[in-house]
Short mmCIF file of C-alpha atoms in Angstrom, two decimals:
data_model
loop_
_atom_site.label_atom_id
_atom_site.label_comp_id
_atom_site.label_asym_id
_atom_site.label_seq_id
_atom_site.Cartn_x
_atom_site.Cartn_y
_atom_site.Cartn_z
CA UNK I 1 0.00 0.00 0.00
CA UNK I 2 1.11 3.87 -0.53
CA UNK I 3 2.49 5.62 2.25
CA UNK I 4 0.52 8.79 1.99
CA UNK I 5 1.89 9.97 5.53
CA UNK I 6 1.97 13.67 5.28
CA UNK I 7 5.14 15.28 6.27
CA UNK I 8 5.16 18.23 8.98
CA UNK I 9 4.21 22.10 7.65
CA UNK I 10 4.35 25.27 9.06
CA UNK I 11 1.47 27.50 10.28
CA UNK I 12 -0.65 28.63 7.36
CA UNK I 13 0.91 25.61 4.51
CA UNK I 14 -1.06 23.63 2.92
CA UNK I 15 -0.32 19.96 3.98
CA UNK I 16 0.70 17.50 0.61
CA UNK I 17 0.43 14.10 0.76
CA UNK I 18 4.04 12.81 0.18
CA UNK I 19 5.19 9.30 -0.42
CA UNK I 20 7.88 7.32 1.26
CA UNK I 21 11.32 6.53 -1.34
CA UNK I 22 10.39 3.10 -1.06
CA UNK I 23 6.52 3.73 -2.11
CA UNK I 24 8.58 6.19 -4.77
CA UNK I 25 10.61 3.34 -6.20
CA UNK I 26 7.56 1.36 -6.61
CA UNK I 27 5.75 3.61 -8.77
CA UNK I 28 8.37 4.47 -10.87
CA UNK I 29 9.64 1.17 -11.38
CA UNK I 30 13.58 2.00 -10.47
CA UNK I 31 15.00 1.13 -7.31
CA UNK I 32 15.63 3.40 -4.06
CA UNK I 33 19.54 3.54 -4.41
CA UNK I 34 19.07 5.11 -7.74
CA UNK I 35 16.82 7.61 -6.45
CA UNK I 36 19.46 8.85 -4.00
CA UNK I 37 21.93 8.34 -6.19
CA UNK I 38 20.24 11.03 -8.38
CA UNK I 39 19.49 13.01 -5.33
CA UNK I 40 23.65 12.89 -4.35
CA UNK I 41 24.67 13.34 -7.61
CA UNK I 42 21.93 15.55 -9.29
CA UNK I 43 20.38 17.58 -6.55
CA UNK I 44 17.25 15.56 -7.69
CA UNK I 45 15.42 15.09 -4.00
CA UNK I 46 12.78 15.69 -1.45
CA UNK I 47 12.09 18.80 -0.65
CA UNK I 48 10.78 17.86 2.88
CA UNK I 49 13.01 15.67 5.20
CA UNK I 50 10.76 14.33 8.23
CA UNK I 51 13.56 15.16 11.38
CA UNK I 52 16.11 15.98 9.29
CA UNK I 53 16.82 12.35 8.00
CA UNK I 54 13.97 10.39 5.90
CA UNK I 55 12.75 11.76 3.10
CA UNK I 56 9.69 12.64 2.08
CA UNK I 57 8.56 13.04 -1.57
CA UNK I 58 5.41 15.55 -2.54
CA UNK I 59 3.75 15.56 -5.27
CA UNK I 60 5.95 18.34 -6.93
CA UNK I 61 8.80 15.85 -6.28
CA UNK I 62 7.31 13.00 -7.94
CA UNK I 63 6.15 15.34 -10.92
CA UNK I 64 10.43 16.31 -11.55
CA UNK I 65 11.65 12.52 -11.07
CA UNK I 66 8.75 11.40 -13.13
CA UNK I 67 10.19 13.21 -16.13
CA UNK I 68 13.55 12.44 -15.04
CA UNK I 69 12.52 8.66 -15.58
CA UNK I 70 11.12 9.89 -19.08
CA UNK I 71 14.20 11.94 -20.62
CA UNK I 72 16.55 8.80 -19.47
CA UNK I 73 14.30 6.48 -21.13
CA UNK I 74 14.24 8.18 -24.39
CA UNK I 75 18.20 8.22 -24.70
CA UNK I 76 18.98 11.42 -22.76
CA UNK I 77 21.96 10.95 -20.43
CA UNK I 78 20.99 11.61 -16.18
CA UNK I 79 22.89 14.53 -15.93
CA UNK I 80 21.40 16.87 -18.80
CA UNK I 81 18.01 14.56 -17.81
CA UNK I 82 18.33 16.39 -14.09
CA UNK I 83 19.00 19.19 -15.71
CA UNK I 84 15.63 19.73 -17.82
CA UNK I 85 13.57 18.14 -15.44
CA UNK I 86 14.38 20.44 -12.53
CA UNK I 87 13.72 23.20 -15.49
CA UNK I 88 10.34 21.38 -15.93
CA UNK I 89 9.54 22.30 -12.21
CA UNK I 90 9.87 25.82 -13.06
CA UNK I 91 8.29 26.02 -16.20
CA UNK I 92 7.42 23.38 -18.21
CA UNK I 93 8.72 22.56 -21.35
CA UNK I 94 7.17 21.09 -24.33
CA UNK I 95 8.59 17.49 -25.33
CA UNK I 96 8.89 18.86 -28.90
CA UNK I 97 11.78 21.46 -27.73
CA UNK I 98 14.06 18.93 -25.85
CA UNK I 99 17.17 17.99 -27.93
CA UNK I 100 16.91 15.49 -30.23
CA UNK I 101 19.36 12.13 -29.11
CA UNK I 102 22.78 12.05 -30.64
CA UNK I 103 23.70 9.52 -32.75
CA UNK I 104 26.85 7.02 -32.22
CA UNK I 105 29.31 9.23 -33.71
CA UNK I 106 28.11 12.26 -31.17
CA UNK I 107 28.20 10.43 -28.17
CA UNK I 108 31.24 11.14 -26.03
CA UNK I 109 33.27 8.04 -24.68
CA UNK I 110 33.57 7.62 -21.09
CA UNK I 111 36.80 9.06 -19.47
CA UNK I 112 39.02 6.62 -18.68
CA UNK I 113 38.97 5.30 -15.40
CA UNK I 114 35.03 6.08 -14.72
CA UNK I 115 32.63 3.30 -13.90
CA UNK I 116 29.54 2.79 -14.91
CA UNK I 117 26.23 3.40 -12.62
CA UNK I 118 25.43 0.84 -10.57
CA UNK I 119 23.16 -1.63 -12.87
CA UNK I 120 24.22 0.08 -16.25
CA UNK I 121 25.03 -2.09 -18.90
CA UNK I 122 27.57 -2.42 -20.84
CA UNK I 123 26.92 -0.64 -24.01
CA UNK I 124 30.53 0.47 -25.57
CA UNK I 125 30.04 3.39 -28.45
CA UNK I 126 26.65 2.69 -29.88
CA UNK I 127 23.69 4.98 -30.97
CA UNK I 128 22.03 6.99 -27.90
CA UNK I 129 18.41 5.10 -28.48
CA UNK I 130 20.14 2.16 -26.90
CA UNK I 131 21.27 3.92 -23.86
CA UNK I 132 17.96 5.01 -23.67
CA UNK I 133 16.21 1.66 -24.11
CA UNK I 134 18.58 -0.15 -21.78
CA UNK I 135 17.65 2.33 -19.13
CA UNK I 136 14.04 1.59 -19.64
CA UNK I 137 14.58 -2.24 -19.79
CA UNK I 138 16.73 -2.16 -16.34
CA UNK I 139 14.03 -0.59 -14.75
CA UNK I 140 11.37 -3.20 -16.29
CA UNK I 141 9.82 0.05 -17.60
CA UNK I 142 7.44 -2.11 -20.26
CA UNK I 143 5.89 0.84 -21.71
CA UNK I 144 9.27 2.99 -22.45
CA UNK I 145 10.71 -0.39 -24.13
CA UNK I 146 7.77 -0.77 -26.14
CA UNK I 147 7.96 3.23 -27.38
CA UNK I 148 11.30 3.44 -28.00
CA UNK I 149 11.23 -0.13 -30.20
CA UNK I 150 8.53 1.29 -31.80
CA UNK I 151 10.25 4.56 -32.53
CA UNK I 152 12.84 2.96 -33.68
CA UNK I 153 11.87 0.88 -36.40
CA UNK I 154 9.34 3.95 -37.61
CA UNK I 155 12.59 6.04 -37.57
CA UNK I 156 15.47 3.66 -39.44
CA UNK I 157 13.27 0.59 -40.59
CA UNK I 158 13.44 -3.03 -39.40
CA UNK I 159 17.26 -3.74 -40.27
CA UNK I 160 18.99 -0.84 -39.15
CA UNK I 161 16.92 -0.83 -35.87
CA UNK I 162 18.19 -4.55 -35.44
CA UNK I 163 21.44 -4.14 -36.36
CA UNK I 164 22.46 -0.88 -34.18
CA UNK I 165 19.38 -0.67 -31.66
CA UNK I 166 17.88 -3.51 -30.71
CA UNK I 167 20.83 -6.27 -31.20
CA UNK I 168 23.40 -4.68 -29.59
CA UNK I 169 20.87 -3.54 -25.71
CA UNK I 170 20.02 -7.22 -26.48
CA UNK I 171 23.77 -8.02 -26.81
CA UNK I 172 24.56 -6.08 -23.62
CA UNK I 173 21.72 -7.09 -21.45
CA UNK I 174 23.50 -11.22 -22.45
CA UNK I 175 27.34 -9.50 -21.22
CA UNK I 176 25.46 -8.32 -17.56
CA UNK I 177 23.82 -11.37 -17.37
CA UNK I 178 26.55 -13.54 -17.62
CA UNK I 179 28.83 -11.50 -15.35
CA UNK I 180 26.61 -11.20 -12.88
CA UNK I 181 25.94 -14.30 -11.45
CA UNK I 182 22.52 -14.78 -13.39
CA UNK I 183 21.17 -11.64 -12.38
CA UNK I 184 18.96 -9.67 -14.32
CA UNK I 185 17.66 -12.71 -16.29
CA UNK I 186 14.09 -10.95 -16.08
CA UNK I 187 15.55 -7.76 -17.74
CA UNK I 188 16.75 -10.04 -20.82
CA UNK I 189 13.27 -12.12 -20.88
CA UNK I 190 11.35 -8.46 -20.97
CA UNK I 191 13.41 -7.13 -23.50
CA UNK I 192 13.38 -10.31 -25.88
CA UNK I 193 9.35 -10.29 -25.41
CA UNK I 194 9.16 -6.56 -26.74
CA UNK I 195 11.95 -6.70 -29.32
CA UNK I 196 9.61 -10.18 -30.98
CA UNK I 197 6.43 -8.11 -30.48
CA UNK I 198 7.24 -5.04 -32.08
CA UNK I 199 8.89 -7.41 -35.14
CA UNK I 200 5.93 -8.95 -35.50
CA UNK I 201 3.71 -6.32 -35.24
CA UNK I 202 6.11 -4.24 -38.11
CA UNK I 203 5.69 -7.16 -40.22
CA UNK I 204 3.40 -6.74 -43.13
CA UNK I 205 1.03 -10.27 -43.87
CA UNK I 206 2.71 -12.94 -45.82
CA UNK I 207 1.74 -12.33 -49.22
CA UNK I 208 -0.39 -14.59 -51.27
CA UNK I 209 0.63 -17.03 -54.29
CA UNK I 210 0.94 -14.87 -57.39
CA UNK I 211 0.47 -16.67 -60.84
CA UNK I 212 3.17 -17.92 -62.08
CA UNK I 213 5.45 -16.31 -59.13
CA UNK I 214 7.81 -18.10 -57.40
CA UNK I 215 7.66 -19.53 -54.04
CA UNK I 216 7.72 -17.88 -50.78
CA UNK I 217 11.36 -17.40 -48.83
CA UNK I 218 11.03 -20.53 -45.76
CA UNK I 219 12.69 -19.51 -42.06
CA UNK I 220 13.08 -22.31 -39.62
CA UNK I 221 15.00 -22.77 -37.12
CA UNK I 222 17.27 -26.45 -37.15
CA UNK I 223 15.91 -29.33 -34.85
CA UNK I 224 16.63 -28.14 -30.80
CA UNK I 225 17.06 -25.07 -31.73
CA UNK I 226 14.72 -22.45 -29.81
CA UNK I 227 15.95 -18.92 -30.46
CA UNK I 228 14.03 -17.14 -33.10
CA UNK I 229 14.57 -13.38 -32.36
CA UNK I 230 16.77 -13.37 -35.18
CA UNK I 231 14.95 -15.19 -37.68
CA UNK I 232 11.87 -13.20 -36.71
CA UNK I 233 13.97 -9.54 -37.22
CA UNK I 234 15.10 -11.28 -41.29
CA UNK I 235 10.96 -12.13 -41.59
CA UNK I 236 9.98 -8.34 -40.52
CA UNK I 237 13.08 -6.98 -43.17
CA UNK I 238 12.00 -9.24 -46.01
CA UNK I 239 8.75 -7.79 -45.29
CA UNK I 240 10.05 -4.50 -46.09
CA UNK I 241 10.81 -5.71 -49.34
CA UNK I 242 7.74 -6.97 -50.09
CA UNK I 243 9.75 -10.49 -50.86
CA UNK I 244 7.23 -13.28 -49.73
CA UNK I 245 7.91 -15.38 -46.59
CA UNK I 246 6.63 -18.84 -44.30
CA UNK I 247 8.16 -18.42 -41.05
CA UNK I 248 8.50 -22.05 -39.02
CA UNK I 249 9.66 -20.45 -36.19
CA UNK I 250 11.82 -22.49 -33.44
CA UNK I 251 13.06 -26.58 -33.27
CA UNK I 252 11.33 -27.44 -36.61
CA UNK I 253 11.77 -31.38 -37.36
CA UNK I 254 13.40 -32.53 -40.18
CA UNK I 255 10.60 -34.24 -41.76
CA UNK I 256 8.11 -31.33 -41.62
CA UNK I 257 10.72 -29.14 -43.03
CA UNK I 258 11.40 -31.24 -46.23
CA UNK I 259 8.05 -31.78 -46.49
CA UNK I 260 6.89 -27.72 -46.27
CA UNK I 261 9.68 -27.43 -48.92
CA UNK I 262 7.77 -29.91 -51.23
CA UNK I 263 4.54 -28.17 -51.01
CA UNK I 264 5.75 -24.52 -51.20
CA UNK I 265 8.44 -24.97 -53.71
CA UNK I 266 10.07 -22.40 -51.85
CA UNK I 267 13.02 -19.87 -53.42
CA UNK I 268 14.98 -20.50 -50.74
CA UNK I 269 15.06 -21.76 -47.33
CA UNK I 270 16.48 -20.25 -44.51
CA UNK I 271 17.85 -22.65 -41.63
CA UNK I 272 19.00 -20.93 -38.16
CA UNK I 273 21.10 -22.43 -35.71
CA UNK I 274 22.42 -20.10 -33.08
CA UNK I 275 24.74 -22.88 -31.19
CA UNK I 276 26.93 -25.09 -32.98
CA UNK I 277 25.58 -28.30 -31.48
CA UNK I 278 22.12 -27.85 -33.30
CA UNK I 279 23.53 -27.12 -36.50
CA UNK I 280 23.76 -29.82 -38.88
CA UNK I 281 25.45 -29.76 -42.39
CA UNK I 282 23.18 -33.33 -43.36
CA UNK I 283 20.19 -31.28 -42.77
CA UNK I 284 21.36 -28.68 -44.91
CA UNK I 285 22.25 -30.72 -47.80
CA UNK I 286 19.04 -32.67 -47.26
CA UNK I 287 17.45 -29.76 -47.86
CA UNK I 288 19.11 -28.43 -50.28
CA UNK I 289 18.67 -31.69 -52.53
CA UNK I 290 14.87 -31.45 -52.39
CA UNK I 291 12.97 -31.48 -55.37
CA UNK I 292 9.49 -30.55 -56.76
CA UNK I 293 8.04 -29.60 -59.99
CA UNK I 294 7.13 -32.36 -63.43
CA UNK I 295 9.13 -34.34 -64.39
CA UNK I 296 11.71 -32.49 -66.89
CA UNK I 297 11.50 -29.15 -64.90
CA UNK I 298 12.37 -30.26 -61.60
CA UNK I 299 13.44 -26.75 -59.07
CA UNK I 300 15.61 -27.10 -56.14
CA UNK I 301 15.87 -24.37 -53.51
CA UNK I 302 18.54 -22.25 -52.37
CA UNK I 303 19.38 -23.00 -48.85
CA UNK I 304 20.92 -19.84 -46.59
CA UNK I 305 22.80 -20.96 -43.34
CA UNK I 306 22.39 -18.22 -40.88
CA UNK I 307 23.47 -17.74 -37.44
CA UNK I 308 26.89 -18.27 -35.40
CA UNK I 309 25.85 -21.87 -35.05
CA UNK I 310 27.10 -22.75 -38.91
CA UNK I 311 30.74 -21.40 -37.89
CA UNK I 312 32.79 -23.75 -39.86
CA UNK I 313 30.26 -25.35 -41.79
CA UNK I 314 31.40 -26.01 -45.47
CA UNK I 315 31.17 -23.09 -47.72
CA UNK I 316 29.12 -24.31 -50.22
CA UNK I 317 26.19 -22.51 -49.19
CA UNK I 318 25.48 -18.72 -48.47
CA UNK I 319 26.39 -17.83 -45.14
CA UNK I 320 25.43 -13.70 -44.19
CA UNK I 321 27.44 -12.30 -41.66
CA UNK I 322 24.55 -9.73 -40.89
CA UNK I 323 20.76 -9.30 -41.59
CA UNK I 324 21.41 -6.45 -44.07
CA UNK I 325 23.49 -8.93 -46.40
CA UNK I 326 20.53 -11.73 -45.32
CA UNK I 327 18.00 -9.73 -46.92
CA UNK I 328 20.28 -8.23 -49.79
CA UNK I 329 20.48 -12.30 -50.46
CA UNK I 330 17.36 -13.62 -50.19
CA UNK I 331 15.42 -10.54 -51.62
CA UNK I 332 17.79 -10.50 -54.42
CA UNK I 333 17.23 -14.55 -55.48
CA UNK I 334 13.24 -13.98 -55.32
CA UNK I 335 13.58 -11.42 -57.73
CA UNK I 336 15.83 -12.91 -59.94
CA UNK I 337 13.97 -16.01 -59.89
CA UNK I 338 10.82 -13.98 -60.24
CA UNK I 339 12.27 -12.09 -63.40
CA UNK I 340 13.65 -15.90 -65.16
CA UNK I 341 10.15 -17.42 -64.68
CA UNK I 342 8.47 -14.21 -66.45
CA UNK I 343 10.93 -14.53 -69.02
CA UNK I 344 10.24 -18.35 -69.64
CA UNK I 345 5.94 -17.15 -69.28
CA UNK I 346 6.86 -14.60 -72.47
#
């Protein structure tokens, strides 16, 4: 329950309702020692202090850390964050007119020797939006993830959002987890969830069979293997180009694969394995050697290995290093293939 324990006034004051920096924490989803952490470092605190020690937060307190908590979420860093929210206090100022967030290039490297804030992950040189969204995911701040994925892919499109937003937060939230003893495992699960619905949701509906077109592009993911985020970001950017997908999602089995093949007659097939020990070069060649069509005319499809799982696999099939070359690939086949089979209509 809220504290609503209203601090002492003096004679003729108007008593506020103030909240507790525990019941403050709460509601703003970020924990105490960040609040006086902000408070220490920002002058960001309570303007009422019950005996001189515990503080007290009014409503006019709550109203500055609130869009404190907003600035740091979209990519502004705490310390020009403190800055316009304690000018908020005074006289507010219209979203519109804050600075827009710098881009890689603008952001200013640590100095050496500085550590991070406790809980911060660790980003390296990368655009601001990710500071912004890590903040937001740290805190478990749903709503601020979901905006600023949103905002994102409206902004840059599906790939370069993956590729310099979402993939490398995603990235560092993995690098925290692992060195911190499996902490912040519900920071990485909250972030994945967002990043797959806002892919989804940016993903325009598979399109139909066109006469005379070629079949669709195939994603699955290779027996045992469960990650899809990756797959799913390729579906949304082969969306973008309007190239034709059937995404299998996660651990498809090997006969349901070669037989979706048969019946789509697909222009190529995607098969992700993000570990090596679910990769498997047979599959790939089985695959690959899949047939369809009369007799005379028979098609086989091109098969794209893609994740760190085929490391070392033979070269004799595409490999992308990145999901801009992925869809460069497999949007470039469909319309070659599209533009032979027109030819041989003609």
């Amino acid at each position: 329950m809220t504290d609503r324990t209203a601090p002492a006034a003096s004679p003729g004051t108007a008593v506020e309702a103030s909240l507790t920096t525990g019941a403050l924490a709460r509601r703003l989803g970020v924990s105490p020692t960040t609040l006086r952490s902000w408070d220490r470092r920002y002058g960001i605190g309570p303007a009422v202090r019950d005996d001189g020690r515990h503080r007290r937060w009014t409503p006019v307190d709550v109203a500055v850390l609130e869009a404190m908590c907003r600035l740091t979420s979209s990519g502004v860093s705490p310390a020009e964050a403190a800055r316009l929210a304690r000018g908020r206090e005074r006289e507010p100022e219209p979203l519109d007119a804050l600075p827009a967030p710098r881009t890689a290039h603008e952001v200013p490297s640590a100095p050496p020797g500085r550590s991070r804030a406790p809980g911060a992950l660790p980003l390296g040189d990368v655009r601001q939006e990710c500071r912004g969204l890590a903040r937001a995911a740290v805190r478990l701040d749903a709503p601020a993830v979901e905006q600023q994925l949103a905002d994102a892919v409206l902004r840059y499109g599906v790939v370069t959002a993956w590729e310099e937003v979402m993939m490398p937060t995603l990235h560092a939230v993995g690098r925290k987890w692992e060195s911190s003893g499996d902490r912040y495992v519900e920071v990485e699960h909250l972030l994945s969830w967002h990043v797959s619905t806002t892919l989804r949701r940016h993903t325009p509906a598979p399109a139909g069979p066109g006469d005379g077109s070629p079949g669709p592009v195939v994603l699955a993911c290779v027996p045992d293997e469960q990650h899809t985020l990756a797959i799913e970001a390729l579906n949304a950017g082969l969306g973008e180009r309007r190239t034709p997908t059937r995404m299998f999602g996660a651990a498809v089995p090997v006969e349901a694969l070669v037989a979706s093949v048969r019946r789509l007659g697909p222009a190529a097939v995607v098969l992700w394995a993000q570990v090596r020990s679910t990769a498997s070069v047979n599959l790939a060649r089985r695959v690959a050697d899949t047939q369809w069509g009369v007799k005379g005319a028979r098609r086989r499809p091109l098969v794209v290995l893609a994740g760190p799982g085929w490391a070392g696999a033979p070269r004799e099939m595409p490999r992308p290093p990145s999901l801009s070359s992925a869809v460069e690939t497999l949007s470039g086949a469909y319309a070659l293939l599209t533009r032979a089979e027109t030819t041989e209509r003609d």
